[in-house]
Coordinates of C-alpha atoms and ligand atoms in Angstrom, one line a residue:
X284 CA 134.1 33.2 114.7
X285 CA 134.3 35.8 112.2
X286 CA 132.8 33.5 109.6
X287 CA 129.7 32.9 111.3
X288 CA 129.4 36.6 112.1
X289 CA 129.1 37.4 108.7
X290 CA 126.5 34.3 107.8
X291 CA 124.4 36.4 110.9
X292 CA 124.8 39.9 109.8
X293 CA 123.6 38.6 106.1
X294 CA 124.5 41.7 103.2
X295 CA 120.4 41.6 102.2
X296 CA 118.1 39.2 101.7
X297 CA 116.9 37.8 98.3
X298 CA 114.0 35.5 97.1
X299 CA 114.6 32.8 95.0
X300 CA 111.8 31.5 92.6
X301 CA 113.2 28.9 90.7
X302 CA 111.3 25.4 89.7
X303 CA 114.4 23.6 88.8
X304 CA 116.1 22.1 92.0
X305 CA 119.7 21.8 90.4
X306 CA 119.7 25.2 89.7
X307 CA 117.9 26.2 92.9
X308 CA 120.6 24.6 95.1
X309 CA 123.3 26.7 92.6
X310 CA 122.1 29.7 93.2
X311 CA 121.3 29.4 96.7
X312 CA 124.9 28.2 97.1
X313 CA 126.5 31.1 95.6
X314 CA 124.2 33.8 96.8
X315 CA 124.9 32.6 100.9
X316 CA 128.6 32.2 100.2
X317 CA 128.4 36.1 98.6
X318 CA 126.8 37.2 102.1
X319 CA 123.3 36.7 101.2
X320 CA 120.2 35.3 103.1
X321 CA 118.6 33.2 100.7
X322 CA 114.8 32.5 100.9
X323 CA 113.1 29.9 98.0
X324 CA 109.6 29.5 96.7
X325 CA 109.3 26.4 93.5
X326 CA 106.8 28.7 92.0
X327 CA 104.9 31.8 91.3
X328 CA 102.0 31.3 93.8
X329 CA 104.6 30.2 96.8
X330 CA 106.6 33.0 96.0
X331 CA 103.7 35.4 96.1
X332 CA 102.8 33.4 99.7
X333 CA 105.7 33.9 101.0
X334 CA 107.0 37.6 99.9
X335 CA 105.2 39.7 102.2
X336 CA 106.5 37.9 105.2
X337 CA 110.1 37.4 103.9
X338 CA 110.5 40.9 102.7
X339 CA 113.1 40.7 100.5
X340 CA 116.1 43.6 98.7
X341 CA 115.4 41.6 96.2
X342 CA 113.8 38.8 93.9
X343 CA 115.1 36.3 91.7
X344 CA 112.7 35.3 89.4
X345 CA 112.7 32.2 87.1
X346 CA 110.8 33.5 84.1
X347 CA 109.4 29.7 82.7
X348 CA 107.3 28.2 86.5
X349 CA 104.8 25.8 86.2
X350 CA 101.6 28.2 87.2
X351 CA 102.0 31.4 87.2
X352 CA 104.4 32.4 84.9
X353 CA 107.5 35.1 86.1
X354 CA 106.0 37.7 84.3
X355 CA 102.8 37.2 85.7
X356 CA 104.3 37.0 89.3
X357 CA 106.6 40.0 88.5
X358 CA 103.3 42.2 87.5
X359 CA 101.4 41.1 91.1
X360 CA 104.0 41.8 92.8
X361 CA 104.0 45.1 91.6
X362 CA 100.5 45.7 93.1
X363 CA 101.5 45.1 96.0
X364 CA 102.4 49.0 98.3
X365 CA 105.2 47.4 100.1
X366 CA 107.1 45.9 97.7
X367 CA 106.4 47.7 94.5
X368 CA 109.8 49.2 95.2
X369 CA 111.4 45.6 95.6
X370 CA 114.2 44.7 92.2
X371 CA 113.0 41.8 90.1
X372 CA 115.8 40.4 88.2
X373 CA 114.2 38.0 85.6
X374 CA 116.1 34.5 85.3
X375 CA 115.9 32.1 81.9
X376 CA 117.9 30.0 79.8
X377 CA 119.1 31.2 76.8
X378 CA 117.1 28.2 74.9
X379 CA 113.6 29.7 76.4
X380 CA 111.5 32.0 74.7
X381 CA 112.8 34.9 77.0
X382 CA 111.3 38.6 76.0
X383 CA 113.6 41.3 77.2
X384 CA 111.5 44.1 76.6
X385 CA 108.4 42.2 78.6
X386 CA 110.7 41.7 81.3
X387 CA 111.4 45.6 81.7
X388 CA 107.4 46.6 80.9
X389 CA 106.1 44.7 83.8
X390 CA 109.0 45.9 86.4
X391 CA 112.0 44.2 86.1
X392 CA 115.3 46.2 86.4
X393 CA 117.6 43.4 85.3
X394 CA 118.2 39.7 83.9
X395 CA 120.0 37.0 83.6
X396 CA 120.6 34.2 81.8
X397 CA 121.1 30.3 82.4
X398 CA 123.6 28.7 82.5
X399 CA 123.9 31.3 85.4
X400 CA 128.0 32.7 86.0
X401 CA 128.6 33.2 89.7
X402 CA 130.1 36.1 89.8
X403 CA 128.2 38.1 87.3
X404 CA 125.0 37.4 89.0
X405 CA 126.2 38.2 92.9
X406 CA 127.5 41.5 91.3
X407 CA 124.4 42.6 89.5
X408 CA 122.3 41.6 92.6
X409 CA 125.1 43.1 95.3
X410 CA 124.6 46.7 92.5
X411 CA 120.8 46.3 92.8
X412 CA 120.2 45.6 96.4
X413 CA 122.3 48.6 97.7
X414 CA 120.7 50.4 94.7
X415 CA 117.5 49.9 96.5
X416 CA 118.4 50.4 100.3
X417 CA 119.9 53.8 99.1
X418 CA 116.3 54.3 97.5
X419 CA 115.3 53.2 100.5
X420 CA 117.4 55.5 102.6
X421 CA 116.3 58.4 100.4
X422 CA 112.9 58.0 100.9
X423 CA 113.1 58.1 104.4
X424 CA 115.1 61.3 104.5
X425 CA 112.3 63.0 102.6
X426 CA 110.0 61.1 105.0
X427 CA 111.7 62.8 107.9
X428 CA 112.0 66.3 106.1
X429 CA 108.7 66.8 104.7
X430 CA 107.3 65.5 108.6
X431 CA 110.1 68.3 109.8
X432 CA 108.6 71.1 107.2
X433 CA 105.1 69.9 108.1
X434 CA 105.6 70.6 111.6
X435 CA 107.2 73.8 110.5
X436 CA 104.4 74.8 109.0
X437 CA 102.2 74.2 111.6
X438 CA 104.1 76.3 114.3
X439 CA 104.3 79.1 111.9
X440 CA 101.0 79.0 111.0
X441 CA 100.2 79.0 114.6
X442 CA 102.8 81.7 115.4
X443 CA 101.3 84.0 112.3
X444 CA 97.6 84.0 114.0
X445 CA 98.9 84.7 117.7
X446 CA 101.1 87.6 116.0
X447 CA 97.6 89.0 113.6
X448 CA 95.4 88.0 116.6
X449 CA 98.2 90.8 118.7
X450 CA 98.2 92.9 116.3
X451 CA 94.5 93.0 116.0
X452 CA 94.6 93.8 119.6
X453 CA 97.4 96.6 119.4
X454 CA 95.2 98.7 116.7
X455 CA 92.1 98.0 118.6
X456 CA 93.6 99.6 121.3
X457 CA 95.0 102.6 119.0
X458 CA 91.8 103.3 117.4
X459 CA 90.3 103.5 121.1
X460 CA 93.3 105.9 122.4
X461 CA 93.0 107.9 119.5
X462 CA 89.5 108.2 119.7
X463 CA 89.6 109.2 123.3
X464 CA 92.2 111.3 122.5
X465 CA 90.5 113.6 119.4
X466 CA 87.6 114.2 121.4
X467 CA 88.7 116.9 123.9
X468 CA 91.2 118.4 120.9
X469 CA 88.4 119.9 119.2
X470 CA 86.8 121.7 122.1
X471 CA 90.4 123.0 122.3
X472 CA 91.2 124.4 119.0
X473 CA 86.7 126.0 119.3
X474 CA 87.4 127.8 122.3
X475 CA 91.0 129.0 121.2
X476 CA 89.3 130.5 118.5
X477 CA 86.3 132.3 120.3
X478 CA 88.9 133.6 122.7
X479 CA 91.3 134.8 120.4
X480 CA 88.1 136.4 118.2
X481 CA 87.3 138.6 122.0
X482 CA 91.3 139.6 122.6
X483 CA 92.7 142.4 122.0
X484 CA 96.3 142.5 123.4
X485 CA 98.8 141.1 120.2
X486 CA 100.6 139.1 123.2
X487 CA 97.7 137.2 124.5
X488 CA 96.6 136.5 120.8
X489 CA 100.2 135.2 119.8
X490 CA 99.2 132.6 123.3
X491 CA 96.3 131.5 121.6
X492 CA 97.0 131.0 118.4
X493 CA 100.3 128.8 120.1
X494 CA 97.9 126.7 121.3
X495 CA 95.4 126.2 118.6
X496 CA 98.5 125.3 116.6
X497 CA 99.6 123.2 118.7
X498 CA 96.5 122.0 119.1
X499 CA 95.7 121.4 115.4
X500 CA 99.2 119.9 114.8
X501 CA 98.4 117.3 117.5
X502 CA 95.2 116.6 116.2
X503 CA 96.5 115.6 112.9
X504 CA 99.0 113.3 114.1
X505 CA 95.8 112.0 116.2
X506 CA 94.0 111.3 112.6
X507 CA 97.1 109.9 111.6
X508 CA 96.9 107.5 113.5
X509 CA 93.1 106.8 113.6
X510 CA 93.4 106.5 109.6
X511 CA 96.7 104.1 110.0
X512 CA 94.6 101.8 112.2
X513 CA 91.2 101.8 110.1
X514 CA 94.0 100.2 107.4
X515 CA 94.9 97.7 109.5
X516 CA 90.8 97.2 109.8
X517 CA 90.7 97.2 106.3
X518 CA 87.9 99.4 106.5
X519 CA 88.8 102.2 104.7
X520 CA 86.8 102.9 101.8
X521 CA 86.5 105.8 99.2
X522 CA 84.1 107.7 98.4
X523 CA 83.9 109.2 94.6
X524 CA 81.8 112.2 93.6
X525 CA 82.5 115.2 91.3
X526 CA 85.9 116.9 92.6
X527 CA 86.8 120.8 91.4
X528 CA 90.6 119.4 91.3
X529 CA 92.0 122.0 89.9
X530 CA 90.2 124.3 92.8
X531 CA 91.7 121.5 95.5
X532 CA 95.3 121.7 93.7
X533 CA 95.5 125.6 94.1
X534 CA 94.2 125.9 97.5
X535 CA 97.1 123.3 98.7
X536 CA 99.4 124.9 96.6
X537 CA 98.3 128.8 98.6
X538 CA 98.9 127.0 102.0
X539 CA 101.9 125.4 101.6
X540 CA 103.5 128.5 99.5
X541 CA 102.6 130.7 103.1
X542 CA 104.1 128.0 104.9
X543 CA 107.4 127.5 102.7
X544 CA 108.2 131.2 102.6
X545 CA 107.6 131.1 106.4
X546 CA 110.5 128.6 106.3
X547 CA 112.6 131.1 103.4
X548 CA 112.5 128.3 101.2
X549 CA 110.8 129.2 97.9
X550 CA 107.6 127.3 96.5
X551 CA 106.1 127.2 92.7
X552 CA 103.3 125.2 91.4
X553 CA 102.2 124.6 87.8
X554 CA 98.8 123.2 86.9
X555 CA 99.3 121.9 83.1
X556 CA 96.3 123.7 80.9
X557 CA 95.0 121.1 79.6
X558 CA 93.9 119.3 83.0
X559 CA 90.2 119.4 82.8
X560 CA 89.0 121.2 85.9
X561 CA 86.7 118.4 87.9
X562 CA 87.3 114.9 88.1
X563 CA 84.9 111.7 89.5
X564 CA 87.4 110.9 92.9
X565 CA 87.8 111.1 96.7
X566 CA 88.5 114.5 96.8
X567 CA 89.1 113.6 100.7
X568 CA 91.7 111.4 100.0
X569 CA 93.5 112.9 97.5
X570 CA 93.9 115.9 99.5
X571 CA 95.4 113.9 102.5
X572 CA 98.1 112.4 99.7
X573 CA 99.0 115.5 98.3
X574 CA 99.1 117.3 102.0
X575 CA 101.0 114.2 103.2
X576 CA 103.5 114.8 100.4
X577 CA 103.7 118.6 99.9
X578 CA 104.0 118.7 103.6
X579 CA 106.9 116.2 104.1
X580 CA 108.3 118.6 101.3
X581 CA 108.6 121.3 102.6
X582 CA 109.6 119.6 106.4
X583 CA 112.7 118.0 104.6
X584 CA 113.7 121.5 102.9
X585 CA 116.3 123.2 104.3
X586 CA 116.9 125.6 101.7
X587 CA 116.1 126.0 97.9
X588 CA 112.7 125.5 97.2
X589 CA 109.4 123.0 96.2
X590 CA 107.4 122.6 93.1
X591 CA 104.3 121.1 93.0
X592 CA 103.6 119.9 89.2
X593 CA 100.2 118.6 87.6
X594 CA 100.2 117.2 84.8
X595 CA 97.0 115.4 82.8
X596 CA 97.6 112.4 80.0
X597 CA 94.5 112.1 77.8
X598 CA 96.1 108.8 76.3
X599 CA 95.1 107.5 79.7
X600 CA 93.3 109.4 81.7
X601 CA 95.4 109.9 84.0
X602 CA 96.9 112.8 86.2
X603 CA 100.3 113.1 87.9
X604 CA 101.0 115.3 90.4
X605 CA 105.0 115.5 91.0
X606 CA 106.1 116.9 93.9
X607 CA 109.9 118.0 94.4
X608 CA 112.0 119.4 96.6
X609 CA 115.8 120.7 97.0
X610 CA 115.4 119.1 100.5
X611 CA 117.4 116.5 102.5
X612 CA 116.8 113.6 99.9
X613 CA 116.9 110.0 101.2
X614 CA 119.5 107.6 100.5
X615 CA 118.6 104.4 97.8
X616 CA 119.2 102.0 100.2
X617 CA 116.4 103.7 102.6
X618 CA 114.3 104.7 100.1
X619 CA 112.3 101.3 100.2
X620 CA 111.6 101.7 103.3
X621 CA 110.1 105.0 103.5
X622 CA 106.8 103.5 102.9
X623 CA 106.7 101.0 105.8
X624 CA 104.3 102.4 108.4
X625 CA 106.3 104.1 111.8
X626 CA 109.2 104.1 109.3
X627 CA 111.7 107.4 109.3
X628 CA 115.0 107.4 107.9
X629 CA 116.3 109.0 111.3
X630 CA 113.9 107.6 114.2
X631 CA 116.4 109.0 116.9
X632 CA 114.8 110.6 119.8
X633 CA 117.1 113.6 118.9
X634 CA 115.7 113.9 115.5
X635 CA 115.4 117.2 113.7
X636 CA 112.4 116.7 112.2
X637 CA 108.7 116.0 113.7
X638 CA 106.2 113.1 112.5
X639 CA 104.9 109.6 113.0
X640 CA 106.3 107.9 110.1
X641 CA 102.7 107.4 108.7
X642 CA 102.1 110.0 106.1
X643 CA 103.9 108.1 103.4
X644 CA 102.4 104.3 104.0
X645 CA 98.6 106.4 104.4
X646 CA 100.0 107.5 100.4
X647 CA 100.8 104.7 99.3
X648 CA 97.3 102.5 100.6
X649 CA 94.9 105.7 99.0
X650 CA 96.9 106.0 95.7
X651 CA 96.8 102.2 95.9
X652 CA 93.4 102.0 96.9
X653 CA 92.6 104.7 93.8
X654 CA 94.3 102.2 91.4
X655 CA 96.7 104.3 90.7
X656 CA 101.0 104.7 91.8
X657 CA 103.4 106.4 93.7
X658 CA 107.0 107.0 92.3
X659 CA 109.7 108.3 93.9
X660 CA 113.0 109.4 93.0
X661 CA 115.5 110.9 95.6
X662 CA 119.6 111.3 95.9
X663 CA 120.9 112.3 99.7
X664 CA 121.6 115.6 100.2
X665 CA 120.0 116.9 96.7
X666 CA 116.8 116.4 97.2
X667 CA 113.3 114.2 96.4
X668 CA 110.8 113.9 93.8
X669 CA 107.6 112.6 95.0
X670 CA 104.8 111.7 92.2
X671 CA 101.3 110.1 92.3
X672 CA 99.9 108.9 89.1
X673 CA 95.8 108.2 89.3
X674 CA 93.3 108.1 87.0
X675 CA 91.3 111.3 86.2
X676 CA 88.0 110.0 85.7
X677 CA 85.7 112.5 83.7
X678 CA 82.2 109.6 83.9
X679 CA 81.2 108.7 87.5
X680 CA 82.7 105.0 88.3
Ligands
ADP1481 P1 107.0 111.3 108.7 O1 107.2 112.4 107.7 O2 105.9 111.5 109.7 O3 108.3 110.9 109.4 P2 106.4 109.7 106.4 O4 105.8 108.3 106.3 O5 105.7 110.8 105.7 O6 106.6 110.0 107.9 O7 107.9 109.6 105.8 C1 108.7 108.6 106.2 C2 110.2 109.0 106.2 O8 110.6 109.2 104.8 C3 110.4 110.3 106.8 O9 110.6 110.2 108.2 C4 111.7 110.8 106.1 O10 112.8 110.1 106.6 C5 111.5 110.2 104.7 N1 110.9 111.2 103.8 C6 109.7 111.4 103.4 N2 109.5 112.4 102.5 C7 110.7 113.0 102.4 C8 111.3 114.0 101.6 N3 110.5 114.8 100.8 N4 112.6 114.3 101.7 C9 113.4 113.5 102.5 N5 113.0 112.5 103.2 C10 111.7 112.2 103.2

């Protein structure tokens, strides 16, 4: 019973090409008494017949065949997709002409020779045969895996346009909002102005300039936003003409000083002498990045004070503008965040400081966009250094 279960459940199957009966019959012998299921073809063109429907572990090849010699059969076979991958082991008697190296150049992976020894030859083909089902197995785990990442792929390819097609959606819909939203501001801060201009009474103008304030401060978180979603359009572009820098750097530097004393916090600014006075840039933008970073300055300072520094580098033609604070500082672990868009180191409802979480990311794309860098340096509690570096272009682009 257990006998003839094993002659069913054969350990592989092999293909005999052998001319010689005597030895055929050997072989044969010892290969089904090792487990095998043995399959025979006299010569090379049977054997070649015969493979593709037999489909071997592996191949037994007689090298001397009337025909076709075994080299000849070994190199066919080798042409052939599904059983390129098949072992050859070459067979000949030690009185033939038998080539080694020829036997490995056209695809063998072992040999034997005649007078064959039982036991050596069911070991070497028993080594090659599971040799080749593990090759087997192998390749169809990778089959499986690459179909697996394949499919991956595909589902987060998928995923990746429904999330840019949302998102699409999400800053259409800000750029609408805050469209809507700008337009009835600036009828708001015009007539604040023209009534506080006819007032008399210190009380009512201390009212109206509340709400042009107010007013104003909303309407640059509005543009804020506005800019932030033109980003996500990639449609922001810059616009270069002849800037008086050095007249932009000082008027910043008069605002924020007013609004940093209002705040009992000191602020000093130093324009290096040799920075020549104009410069071919967005003088737009590089307002916004200074105002972005001057005002989150002075918003993070408690106490102590902000310096705004300018500094030009003829080497490259480039300017840095440095600005640094005694302020809150921000930790190194959140200091790659800070220029995420909507990021804020404390995003709590109950936070003690105002914003969207925009100013730095708008930095980082104009200063980008400028070809130029940001660095920042900060330690919690003592306070940040913000610095730009762009290039200072004295020619038009
Ligand atoms: P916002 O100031 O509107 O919150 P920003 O993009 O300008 O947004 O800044 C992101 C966050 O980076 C801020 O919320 C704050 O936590 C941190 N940050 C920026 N500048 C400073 C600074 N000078 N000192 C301390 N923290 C800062």
């Amino acid at each position: 019973m257990f006998l003839q279960m094993v002659a069913i459940s054969h350990i592989g199957k092999v293909l005999l090409v052998e001319d010689n009966i005597e030895t055929m019959r050997l072989v044969s012998d010892i290969l089904s008494e090792a487990g095998f299921k043995v399959f025979v073809a006299n010569s090379g063109e049977k054997a070649l017949l015969r493979v593709d429907k037999v489909q071997p572990d592996l191949i037994l090849l007689d090298i001397m065949l009337p025909g076709l010699s075994g080299y000849e059969v070994c190199v066919e076979l080798k042409k052939m997709p599904t059983l390129q991958a098949v072992p050859v082991i070459f067979s000949s008697a030690l009185g033939e002409a038998f080539d080694k190296v020829k036997a490995f150049e056209v695809g063998a992976v072992d040999y034997v020779t005649k007078p064959i020894q039982g036991i050596e030859l069911v070991e070497r083909v028993k080594t090659h045969v599971s040799l080749y089902r593990l090759r087997l197995q192998l390749e169809e785990t990778v089959a499986e895996r690459t179909a697996e990442l394949t499919q991956r792929n595909a589902e987060l390819h998928e995923a990746k346009e429904r999330a840019e097609a949302s998102n699409k959606a999400k800053s259409e819909f800000l750029s609408t909002v805050t469209h809507e939203l700008r337009t009835p501001l600036n009828p708001i801060i015009g007539f604040s102005e023209l009534i506080r201009d006819s007032l008399t009474d210190e009380e009512l103008i201390s009212y109206v300039n509340y709400i042009e304030t107010s007013a104003r401060h909303l309407l640059g978180l509005v543009n804020d936003i506005l800019e932030f979603s033109r980003f996500e359009f990639k449609e922001q572009q810059l616009t270069y003409s002849e800037v008086n820098v050095r007249e932009l750097l000082i008027e910043l530097s008069q605002a924020y000083k007013t609004r940093a004393e209002e705040k009992k916090i000191s602020f000093n600014f130093f324009i290096a002498e040799d920075t020549p006075e104009c410069a071919y840039t967005d003088g737009k933008r590089l307002r916004q990045i200074l105002d972005n970073l001057l005002n989150n300055a002075v918003k993070f300072t408690l106490q102590g004070e902000v310096i705004f520094i300018t500094e030009y580098n003829k080497e490259n033609s480039q300017i840095k503008c440095c600005v640094k604070d005694t302020g809150i500082g921000i930790s190194e672990d959140q200091k790659v965040n800070v220029f995420e868009k909507f990021y804020q180191v404390d995003s709590s409802m109950t936070r003690a400081f105002e914003g969207l979480g925009l100013g730095l990311s708008i930095v980082q794309r104009y200063v980008e966009l400028l070809g130029g860098r940001v660095i920042v340096e900060s330690v919690e509690g003592k306070g940040s250094s913000f610095c730009i570096e762009i290039p200072y272009l004295q020619q038009p682009l």
